[in-house]
mmCIF file of C-alpha atoms and ligand atoms in Angstrom:
data_model
loop_
_atom_site.group_PDB
_atom_site.id
_atom_site.type_symbol
_atom_site.label_atom_id
_atom_site.label_comp_id
_atom_site.label_asym_id
_atom_site.label_seq_id
_atom_site.Cartn_x
_atom_site.Cartn_y
_atom_site.Cartn_z
ATOM 1 C CA UNK A 1454 86.493 16.767 105.249
ATOM 2 C CA UNK A 1455 83.190 15.651 103.702
ATOM 3 C CA UNK A 1456 83.034 13.619 100.504
ATOM 4 C CA UNK A 1457 80.492 14.318 97.777
ATOM 5 C CA UNK A 1458 79.373 10.687 97.962
ATOM 6 C CA UNK A 1459 78.680 11.049 101.666
ATOM 7 C CA UNK A 1460 76.810 14.334 101.209
ATOM 8 C CA UNK A 1461 74.757 13.000 98.293
ATOM 9 C CA UNK A 1462 73.265 10.370 100.606
ATOM 10 C CA UNK A 1463 71.980 12.977 103.051
ATOM 11 C CA UNK A 1464 68.500 14.406 102.832
ATOM 12 C CA UNK A 1465 68.250 18.043 101.743
ATOM 13 C CA UNK A 1466 66.818 19.864 104.730
ATOM 14 C CA UNK A 1467 65.600 22.676 102.475
ATOM 15 C CA UNK A 1468 63.200 20.908 100.147
ATOM 16 C CA UNK A 1469 62.513 21.690 96.493
ATOM 17 C CA UNK A 1470 59.411 23.750 95.806
ATOM 18 C CA UNK A 1471 60.508 26.890 97.622
ATOM 19 C CA UNK A 1472 59.969 30.140 95.769
ATOM 20 C CA UNK A 1473 63.425 31.650 95.632
ATOM 21 C CA UNK A 1474 64.101 32.897 92.079
ATOM 22 C CA UNK A 1475 65.550 30.422 89.597
ATOM 23 C CA UNK A 1476 69.326 30.780 89.734
ATOM 24 C CA UNK A 1477 69.375 32.325 93.207
ATOM 25 C CA UNK A 1478 72.571 31.537 95.108
ATOM 26 C CA UNK A 1479 70.860 31.621 98.500
ATOM 27 C CA UNK A 1480 69.251 28.167 98.262
ATOM 28 C CA UNK A 1481 72.625 26.660 97.272
ATOM 29 C CA UNK A 1482 74.255 28.234 100.321
ATOM 30 C CA UNK A 1483 71.497 27.072 102.669
ATOM 31 C CA UNK A 1484 71.564 23.515 101.284
ATOM 32 C CA UNK A 1485 75.313 23.279 101.754
ATOM 33 C CA UNK A 1486 75.052 24.615 105.307
ATOM 34 C CA UNK A 1487 72.251 22.224 106.222
ATOM 35 C CA UNK A 1488 74.053 19.239 104.619
ATOM 36 C CA UNK A 1489 76.852 19.811 107.115
ATOM 37 C CA UNK A 1490 74.586 19.367 110.144
ATOM 38 C CA UNK A 1491 74.879 16.122 112.087
ATOM 39 C CA UNK A 1492 72.377 16.634 114.914
ATOM 40 C CA UNK A 1493 68.746 17.729 115.129
ATOM 41 C CA UNK A 1494 68.862 21.437 114.307
ATOM 42 C CA UNK A 1495 66.606 24.410 115.004
ATOM 43 C CA UNK A 1496 66.717 27.266 112.511
ATOM 44 C CA UNK A 1497 65.763 30.894 113.071
ATOM 45 C CA UNK A 1498 65.592 33.267 110.145
ATOM 46 C CA UNK A 1499 65.463 37.029 109.768
ATOM 47 C CA UNK A 1500 62.988 38.561 107.324
ATOM 48 C CA UNK A 1501 64.383 38.615 103.799
ATOM 49 C CA UNK A 1502 64.230 36.598 100.590
ATOM 50 C CA UNK A 1503 65.126 33.318 102.308
ATOM 51 C CA UNK A 1504 62.347 33.545 104.857
ATOM 52 C CA UNK A 1505 59.730 35.033 102.556
ATOM 53 C CA UNK A 1506 60.320 32.523 99.754
ATOM 54 C CA UNK A 1507 60.596 29.343 101.834
ATOM 55 C CA UNK A 1508 57.711 29.755 104.262
ATOM 56 C CA UNK A 1509 54.683 30.936 102.354
ATOM 57 C CA UNK A 1510 51.787 30.055 104.666
ATOM 58 C CA UNK A 1511 50.493 27.342 104.860
ATOM 59 C CA UNK A 1512 53.576 25.784 103.233
ATOM 60 C CA UNK A 1513 57.170 25.396 104.319
ATOM 61 C CA UNK A 1514 60.258 24.184 102.498
ATOM 62 C CA UNK A 1515 62.056 23.476 105.786
ATOM 63 C CA UNK A 1516 62.468 19.924 107.062
ATOM 64 C CA UNK A 1517 63.654 21.200 110.452
ATOM 65 C CA UNK A 1518 61.923 23.254 113.151
ATOM 66 C CA UNK A 1519 61.986 26.824 111.836
ATOM 67 C CA UNK A 1520 61.261 30.114 113.570
ATOM 68 C CA UNK A 1521 60.608 33.287 111.704
ATOM 69 C CA UNK A 1522 61.161 36.408 113.728
ATOM 70 C CA UNK A 1523 61.465 40.077 112.909
ATOM 71 C CA UNK A 1524 64.118 41.489 110.598
ATOM 72 C CA UNK A 1525 66.324 42.581 113.489
ATOM 73 C CA UNK A 1526 66.397 39.733 115.992
ATOM 74 C CA UNK A 1527 67.305 36.341 114.517
ATOM 75 C CA UNK A 1528 70.331 36.080 116.821
ATOM 76 C CA UNK A 1529 68.318 37.056 119.911
ATOM 77 C CA UNK A 1530 65.663 34.481 119.036
ATOM 78 C CA UNK A 1531 68.080 31.603 118.474
ATOM 79 C CA UNK A 1532 69.996 32.472 121.667
ATOM 80 C CA UNK A 1533 66.689 32.239 123.559
ATOM 81 C CA UNK A 1534 66.063 28.805 122.076
ATOM 82 C CA UNK A 1535 69.548 27.670 123.117
ATOM 83 C CA UNK A 1536 68.966 28.998 126.642
ATOM 84 C CA UNK A 1537 65.684 27.077 126.803
ATOM 85 C CA UNK A 1538 67.436 23.898 125.634
ATOM 86 C CA UNK A 1539 70.040 24.287 128.400
ATOM 87 C CA UNK A 1540 67.296 24.820 130.999
ATOM 88 C CA UNK A 1541 65.401 21.716 129.831
ATOM 89 C CA UNK A 1542 68.578 19.620 129.942
ATOM 90 C CA UNK A 1543 69.226 20.895 133.475
ATOM 91 C CA UNK A 1544 65.699 19.953 134.536
ATOM 92 C CA UNK A 1545 66.150 16.496 133.026
ATOM 93 C CA UNK A 1546 63.400 17.056 130.449
ATOM 94 C CA UNK A 1547 65.884 16.608 127.599
ATOM 95 C CA UNK A 1548 68.501 13.844 128.070
ATOM 96 C CA UNK A 1549 72.057 15.199 128.541
ATOM 97 C CA UNK A 1550 73.317 13.261 125.514
ATOM 98 C CA UNK A 1551 70.628 14.597 123.165
ATOM 99 C CA UNK A 1552 72.550 17.292 121.382
ATOM 100 C CA UNK A 1553 70.555 19.873 119.444
ATOM 101 C CA UNK A 1554 72.226 22.499 117.246
ATOM 102 C CA UNK A 1555 71.060 26.044 116.600
ATOM 103 C CA UNK A 1556 71.500 28.045 113.413
ATOM 104 C CA UNK A 1557 70.326 31.546 112.538
ATOM 105 C CA UNK A 1558 70.237 32.782 108.943
ATOM 106 C CA UNK A 1559 70.067 36.420 107.925
ATOM 107 C CA UNK A 1560 70.686 38.419 104.776
ATOM 108 C CA UNK A 1561 73.246 41.201 104.811
ATOM 109 C CA UNK A 1562 70.522 43.754 105.575
ATOM 110 C CA UNK A 1563 69.368 41.700 108.553
ATOM 111 C CA UNK A 1564 72.951 41.095 109.690
ATOM 112 C CA UNK A 1565 75.290 43.966 108.744
ATOM 113 C CA UNK A 1566 72.664 46.620 109.475
ATOM 114 C CA UNK A 1567 69.402 45.991 111.273
ATOM 115 C CA UNK A 1568 70.273 42.825 113.228
ATOM 116 C CA UNK A 1569 73.796 43.827 114.245
ATOM 117 C CA UNK A 1570 72.813 44.743 117.798
ATOM 118 C CA UNK A 1571 71.092 41.411 118.496
ATOM 119 C CA UNK A 1572 73.951 39.496 116.843
ATOM 120 C CA UNK A 1573 76.528 41.379 118.908
ATOM 121 C CA UNK A 1574 74.576 40.723 122.108
ATOM 122 C CA UNK A 1575 74.170 37.009 121.446
ATOM 123 C CA UNK A 1576 77.878 36.642 120.584
ATOM 124 C CA UNK A 1577 78.908 38.511 123.708
ATOM 125 C CA UNK A 1578 76.658 36.373 125.944
ATOM 126 C CA UNK A 1579 78.396 33.272 124.600
ATOM 127 C CA UNK A 1580 75.453 31.194 123.391
ATOM 128 C CA UNK A 1581 76.253 28.036 121.458
ATOM 129 C CA UNK A 1582 74.879 28.815 118.016
ATOM 130 C CA UNK A 1583 75.972 29.409 114.433
ATOM 131 C CA UNK A 1584 74.953 32.587 112.656
ATOM 132 C CA UNK A 1585 75.117 32.371 108.858
ATOM 133 C CA UNK A 1586 74.923 35.596 106.901
ATOM 134 C CA UNK A 1587 73.909 34.879 103.307
ATOM 135 C CA UNK A 1588 75.456 37.945 101.843
ATOM 136 C CA UNK A 1589 73.881 39.052 98.566
ATOM 137 C CA UNK A 1590 75.098 42.579 99.220
ATOM 138 C CA UNK A 1591 71.779 44.456 99.201
ATOM 139 C CA UNK A 1592 68.220 44.451 100.516
ATOM 140 C CA UNK A 1593 67.012 42.259 97.681
ATOM 141 C CA UNK A 1594 63.590 41.233 98.951
ATOM 142 C CA UNK A 1595 62.279 44.781 99.053
ATOM 143 C CA UNK A 1596 63.743 45.867 95.715
ATOM 144 C CA UNK A 1597 67.573 46.002 95.648
ATOM 145 C CA UNK A 1598 68.241 48.831 98.094
ATOM 146 C CA UNK A 1599 71.850 49.416 99.187
ATOM 147 C CA UNK A 1600 73.107 47.910 102.427
ATOM 148 C CA UNK A 1601 76.397 48.409 104.259
ATOM 149 C CA UNK A 1602 77.572 45.208 102.501
ATOM 150 C CA UNK A 1603 76.987 46.679 99.034
ATOM 151 C CA UNK A 1604 80.329 47.199 97.275
ATOM 152 C CA UNK A 1605 81.742 50.536 96.158
ATOM 153 C CA UNK A 1606 80.490 51.520 92.710
ATOM 154 C CA UNK A 1607 77.518 49.117 92.543
ATOM 155 C CA UNK A 1608 74.157 50.265 91.229
ATOM 156 C CA UNK A 1609 71.224 49.878 93.627
ATOM 157 C CA UNK A 1610 67.752 51.392 93.557
ATOM 158 C CA UNK A 1611 68.616 53.748 96.425
ATOM 159 C CA UNK A 1612 71.985 54.701 94.902
ATOM 160 C CA UNK A 1613 71.293 54.431 91.193
ATOM 161 C CA UNK A 1614 74.099 54.853 88.691
ATOM 162 C CA UNK A 1615 73.472 57.449 86.005
ATOM 163 C CA UNK A 1616 74.611 60.837 84.800
ATOM 164 C CA UNK A 1617 75.112 62.202 88.297
ATOM 165 C CA UNK A 1618 76.369 59.122 90.120
ATOM 166 C CA UNK A 1619 78.606 56.090 89.568
ATOM 167 C CA UNK A 1620 76.632 54.066 92.151
ATOM 168 C CA UNK A 1621 77.487 53.405 95.773
ATOM 169 C CA UNK A 1622 79.981 55.913 97.132
ATOM 170 C CA UNK A 1623 81.095 54.017 100.232
ATOM 171 C CA UNK A 1624 83.217 50.901 100.661
ATOM 172 C CA UNK A 1625 81.486 47.874 102.232
ATOM 173 C CA UNK A 1626 81.668 47.244 105.948
ATOM 174 C CA UNK A 1627 83.988 44.425 107.089
ATOM 175 C CA UNK A 1628 81.499 42.531 109.197
ATOM 176 C CA UNK A 1629 83.604 39.382 109.523
ATOM 177 C CA UNK A 1630 86.288 41.380 111.339
ATOM 178 C CA UNK A 1631 83.677 43.168 113.480
ATOM 179 C CA UNK A 1632 82.296 39.796 114.531
ATOM 180 C CA UNK A 1633 85.807 38.434 115.161
ATOM 181 C CA UNK A 1634 86.403 41.360 117.523
ATOM 182 C CA UNK A 1635 83.875 39.679 119.856
ATOM 183 C CA UNK A 1636 86.599 37.050 120.412
ATOM 184 C CA UNK A 1637 84.273 34.171 119.661
ATOM 185 C CA UNK A 1638 85.788 30.699 119.074
ATOM 186 C CA UNK A 1639 85.022 30.570 115.349
ATOM 187 C CA UNK A 1640 84.388 33.070 112.543
ATOM 188 C CA UNK A 1641 84.858 32.573 108.812
ATOM 189 C CA UNK A 1642 84.079 33.631 105.266
ATOM 190 C CA UNK A 1643 82.892 31.056 102.742
ATOM 191 C CA UNK A 1644 81.508 30.697 99.228
ATOM 192 C CA UNK A 1645 79.174 28.115 97.656
ATOM 193 C CA UNK A 1646 81.761 27.671 94.876
ATOM 194 C CA UNK A 1647 84.039 25.980 97.437
ATOM 195 C CA UNK A 1648 81.529 23.530 98.890
ATOM 196 C CA UNK A 1649 84.042 21.415 100.759
ATOM 197 C CA UNK A 1650 85.521 24.457 102.469
ATOM 198 C CA UNK A 1651 82.010 25.663 103.345
ATOM 199 C CA UNK A 1652 80.811 22.323 104.716
ATOM 200 C CA UNK A 1653 84.012 21.885 106.746
ATOM 201 C CA UNK A 1654 83.568 25.374 108.191
ATOM 202 C CA UNK A 1655 79.974 24.703 109.231
ATOM 203 C CA UNK A 1656 81.033 21.480 110.982
ATOM 204 C CA UNK A 1657 83.828 23.323 112.807
ATOM 205 C CA UNK A 1658 81.478 26.148 113.745
ATOM 206 C CA UNK A 1659 78.802 23.831 115.141
ATOM 207 C CA UNK A 1660 81.389 21.938 117.177
ATOM 208 C CA UNK A 1661 83.322 24.922 118.557
ATOM 209 C CA UNK A 1662 81.341 24.916 121.800
ATOM 210 C CA UNK A 1663 80.253 28.554 121.668
ATOM 211 C CA UNK A 1664 79.084 31.267 119.292
ATOM 212 C CA UNK A 1665 80.207 31.058 115.678
ATOM 213 C CA UNK A 1666 79.663 33.092 112.546
ATOM 214 C CA UNK A 1667 80.074 32.394 108.834
ATOM 215 C CA UNK A 1668 79.720 35.120 106.226
ATOM 216 C CA UNK A 1669 78.826 33.458 102.916
ATOM 217 C CA UNK A 1670 78.752 35.256 99.614
ATOM 218 C CA UNK A 1671 75.465 34.452 97.839
ATOM 219 C CA UNK A 1672 74.684 35.786 94.407
ATOM 220 C CA UNK A 1673 71.291 37.334 93.680
ATOM 221 C CA UNK A 1674 70.835 37.252 89.951
ATOM 222 C CA UNK A 1675 68.049 39.844 90.198
ATOM 223 C CA UNK A 1676 70.131 42.387 92.074
ATOM 224 C CA UNK A 1677 73.525 41.567 90.617
ATOM 225 C CA UNK A 1678 72.019 41.314 87.153
ATOM 226 C CA UNK A 1679 73.995 38.181 86.326
ATOM 227 C CA UNK A 1680 72.793 35.376 84.055
ATOM 228 C CA UNK A 1681 70.661 32.641 85.590
ATOM 229 C CA UNK A 1682 72.803 29.547 86.048
ATOM 230 C CA UNK A 1683 75.993 31.450 86.872
ATOM 231 C CA UNK A 1684 75.538 31.505 90.652
ATOM 232 C CA UNK A 1685 78.433 29.226 91.510
ATOM 233 C CA UNK A 1686 80.674 30.572 88.740
ATOM 234 C CA UNK A 1687 80.277 34.189 89.774
ATOM 235 C CA UNK A 1688 80.969 33.345 93.428
ATOM 236 C CA UNK A 1689 84.099 31.419 92.375
ATOM 237 C CA UNK A 1690 85.387 34.479 90.526
ATOM 238 C CA UNK A 1691 84.789 36.507 93.703
ATOM 239 C CA UNK A 1692 87.299 34.213 95.416
ATOM 240 C CA UNK A 1693 89.758 34.144 92.503
ATOM 241 C CA UNK A 1694 89.929 37.947 92.355
ATOM 242 C CA UNK A 1695 90.342 38.136 96.167
ATOM 243 C CA UNK A 1696 87.142 40.181 96.237
ATOM 244 C CA UNK A 1697 85.842 37.542 98.682
ATOM 245 C CA UNK A 1698 88.748 35.902 100.487
ATOM 246 C CA UNK A 1699 88.062 32.552 102.107
ATOM 247 C CA UNK A 1700 89.497 32.570 105.592
ATOM 248 C CA UNK A 1701 88.725 31.510 109.135
ATOM 249 C CA UNK A 1702 89.567 32.776 112.607
ATOM 250 C CA UNK A 1703 89.739 29.836 114.966
ATOM 251 C CA UNK A 1704 90.355 30.653 118.635
ATOM 252 C CA UNK A 1705 91.843 33.985 117.619
ATOM 253 C CA UNK A 1706 94.100 32.659 114.842
ATOM 254 C CA UNK A 1707 93.451 33.772 111.297
ATOM 255 C CA UNK A 1708 94.102 31.394 108.419
ATOM 256 C CA UNK A 1709 93.480 32.068 104.740
ATOM 257 C CA UNK A 1710 92.001 28.882 103.285
ATOM 258 C CA UNK A 1711 92.339 29.638 99.568
ATOM 259 C CA UNK A 1712 95.192 31.664 98.089
ATOM 260 C CA UNK A 1713 94.678 32.025 94.347
ATOM 261 C CA UNK A 1714 97.859 31.100 92.446
ATOM 262 C CA UNK A 1715 97.144 33.985 90.147
ATOM 263 C CA UNK A 1716 95.002 36.799 91.499
ATOM 264 C CA UNK A 1717 92.568 37.704 88.704
ATOM 265 C CA UNK A 1718 91.925 41.396 87.971
ATOM 266 C CA UNK A 1719 88.744 42.783 89.466
ATOM 267 C CA UNK A 1720 87.228 43.296 85.985
ATOM 268 C CA UNK A 1721 86.789 39.501 85.872
ATOM 269 C CA UNK A 1722 84.313 39.832 88.757
ATOM 270 C CA UNK A 1723 82.654 43.029 87.539
ATOM 271 C CA UNK A 1724 82.012 41.805 84.011
ATOM 272 C CA UNK A 1725 79.483 39.163 85.078
ATOM 273 C CA UNK A 1726 77.178 41.663 86.672
ATOM 274 C CA UNK A 1727 74.865 44.297 85.243
ATOM 275 C CA UNK A 1728 75.005 46.211 88.531
ATOM 276 C CA UNK A 1729 78.504 47.301 87.467
ATOM 277 C CA UNK A 1730 77.842 47.762 83.721
ATOM 278 C CA UNK A 1731 77.950 51.581 84.017
ATOM 279 C CA UNK A 1732 81.611 51.264 85.024
ATOM 280 C CA UNK A 1733 82.427 50.431 81.397
ATOM 281 C CA UNK A 1734 81.803 54.081 80.515
ATOM 282 C CA UNK A 1735 85.166 55.922 80.123
ATOM 283 C CA UNK A 1736 84.281 58.575 82.733
ATOM 284 C CA UNK A 1737 83.863 55.779 85.321
ATOM 285 C CA UNK A 1738 87.214 54.069 84.659
ATOM 286 C CA UNK A 1739 88.567 55.586 87.882
ATOM 287 C CA UNK A 1740 85.940 53.645 89.877
ATOM 288 C CA UNK A 1741 87.294 50.309 88.584
ATOM 289 C CA UNK A 1742 90.800 51.415 89.554
ATOM 290 C CA UNK A 1743 89.561 52.424 92.995
ATOM 291 C CA UNK A 1744 87.804 49.072 93.482
ATOM 292 C CA UNK A 1745 91.038 47.291 92.532
ATOM 293 C CA UNK A 1746 92.943 49.409 95.056
ATOM 294 C CA UNK A 1747 90.431 48.553 97.785
ATOM 295 C CA UNK A 1748 90.704 44.823 97.006
ATOM 296 C CA UNK A 1749 94.519 44.926 96.918
ATOM 297 C CA UNK A 1750 94.686 46.860 100.193
ATOM 298 C CA UNK A 1751 92.287 44.457 101.964
ATOM 299 C CA UNK A 1752 94.060 41.359 100.610
ATOM 300 C CA UNK A 1753 97.469 42.650 101.726
ATOM 301 C CA UNK A 1754 96.036 43.406 105.180
ATOM 302 C CA UNK A 1755 94.680 39.887 105.415
ATOM 303 C CA UNK A 1756 98.027 38.353 104.435
ATOM 304 C CA UNK A 1757 99.740 40.509 107.078
ATOM 305 C CA UNK A 1758 97.200 39.512 109.708
ATOM 306 C CA UNK A 1759 97.662 35.838 108.869
ATOM 307 C CA UNK A 1760 101.434 36.159 109.168
ATOM 308 C CA UNK A 1761 101.114 37.924 112.511
ATOM 309 C CA UNK A 1762 98.673 35.319 113.854
ATOM 310 C CA UNK A 1763 100.718 32.337 112.697
ATOM 311 C CA UNK A 1764 103.872 33.644 114.388
ATOM 312 C CA UNK A 1765 102.079 34.176 117.743
HETATM 313 C C1 TPP B 300 62.509 46.695 110.954
HETATM 314 C C2 TPP B 300 62.152 46.371 109.536
HETATM 315 N N1 TPP B 300 62.488 47.251 108.559
HETATM 316 C C3 TPP B 300 62.193 46.970 107.268
HETATM 317 C C4 TPP B 300 61.529 45.817 106.949
HETATM 318 C C5 TPP B 300 61.171 45.513 105.502
HETATM 319 N N2 TPP B 300 62.042 44.510 104.931
HETATM 320 C C6 TPP B 300 61.681 43.205 104.865
HETATM 321 S S1 TPP B 300 62.810 42.242 104.068
HETATM 322 C C7 TPP B 300 63.817 43.593 103.819
HETATM 323 C C8 TPP B 300 65.124 43.435 103.071
HETATM 324 C C9 TPP B 300 65.964 42.305 103.567
HETATM 325 O O1 TPP B 300 67.277 42.411 103.086
HETATM 326 P P1 TPP B 300 68.376 41.361 103.479
HETATM 327 O O2 TPP B 300 68.412 41.145 104.935
HETATM 328 O O3 TPP B 300 69.663 41.789 102.851
HETATM 329 O O4 TPP B 300 67.865 40.004 102.839
HETATM 330 P P2 TPP B 300 67.516 39.689 101.287
HETATM 331 O O5 TPP B 300 66.163 40.252 101.030
HETATM 332 O O6 TPP B 300 68.563 40.298 100.457
HETATM 333 O O7 TPP B 300 67.489 38.200 101.245
HETATM 334 C C10 TPP B 300 63.250 44.763 104.337
HETATM 335 C C11 TPP B 300 63.851 46.117 104.254
HETATM 336 C C12 TPP B 300 61.178 44.933 107.988
HETATM 337 N N3 TPP B 300 60.585 43.766 107.738
HETATM 338 N N4 TPP B 300 61.500 45.230 109.278
HETATM 339 S S1 SF4 B 301 65.610 38.467 94.603
HETATM 340 FE FE1 SF4 B 301 67.701 37.666 94.586
HETATM 341 S S2 SF4 B 301 68.108 36.840 96.658
HETATM 342 FE FE2 SF4 B 301 65.893 37.127 96.385
HETATM 343 S S3 SF4 B 301 65.147 35.110 95.682
HETATM 344 FE FE3 SF4 B 301 65.522 36.348 93.853
HETATM 345 S S4 SF4 B 301 67.642 35.893 93.228
HETATM 346 FE FE4 SF4 B 301 67.372 35.173 95.361
#
């Protein structure tokens, strides 16, 4: 467990001066992830807001070696870097005790959709790397288009809410479970509102000896249409409503890390965000009920899975 005092003494590896929007949750997520690193670290990043806003040529906000690759292959790129590291250690060009860590970042578009094949391949090959999905639930950089992480009922520019539609018609994909099905040593969900949980998870992931994955909810105040300055608050409500459960799967065993004493109704999460404002209209009331049913069903499933895993 990290202490705030300890973390406050560490250098931010993502420097100020990047061009992510004011109030963007992504920089908070990335800072927390990078604060948890203990060794020299190489970062690869899929195309998306994070890459575009932190590496505007000839500048960079990164204080670590950083590779930008195409939208679809952050995991393939970082697995190549890890393979090269292993080869150099074998040849004696890097001392055996010089540990280097490898992290790939991708948005939900670059992870749930376009980069899924390269992520799946890298996980299956067993490279030692951490993949962090900063999940803002849409293709934000190119104008708020829906992704397979976009929740049911949300307004996006490719599934706009209006007279003929209540927004996205499909439930989001459960990528964390898809990744866990690769039987990797460590997979988890995290939120910047629970910094200690997030930092602990990154440390575990980097030290698990193989591939690891953390899916982190990251608000986008442009796409979610939430007030600037509410990034952490809105992500906390995601956890309190069980919209975004915090859990980990360590060597096949699932553990829920935060169980809200009182599960807040889903309206508490929806009310922060303009992307759901159309749901206030009486004809869309059924969508709120359906979202609540989805959340309840998924939460119950998770509790059942945890019970099953703990009794194994
Ligand atoms: C193969 C490919 N298709 C489309 C694009 C255009 N493109 C660049 S960023 C982006 C959206 C990225 O969305 P996401 O990964 O969710 O990250 P975010 O922008 O939300 O941070 C798209 C569609 C591209 N660069 N490459
Ligand atoms: S568009 Fe959204 S994700 Fe992109 S920098 Fe702005 S707030 Fe962050």
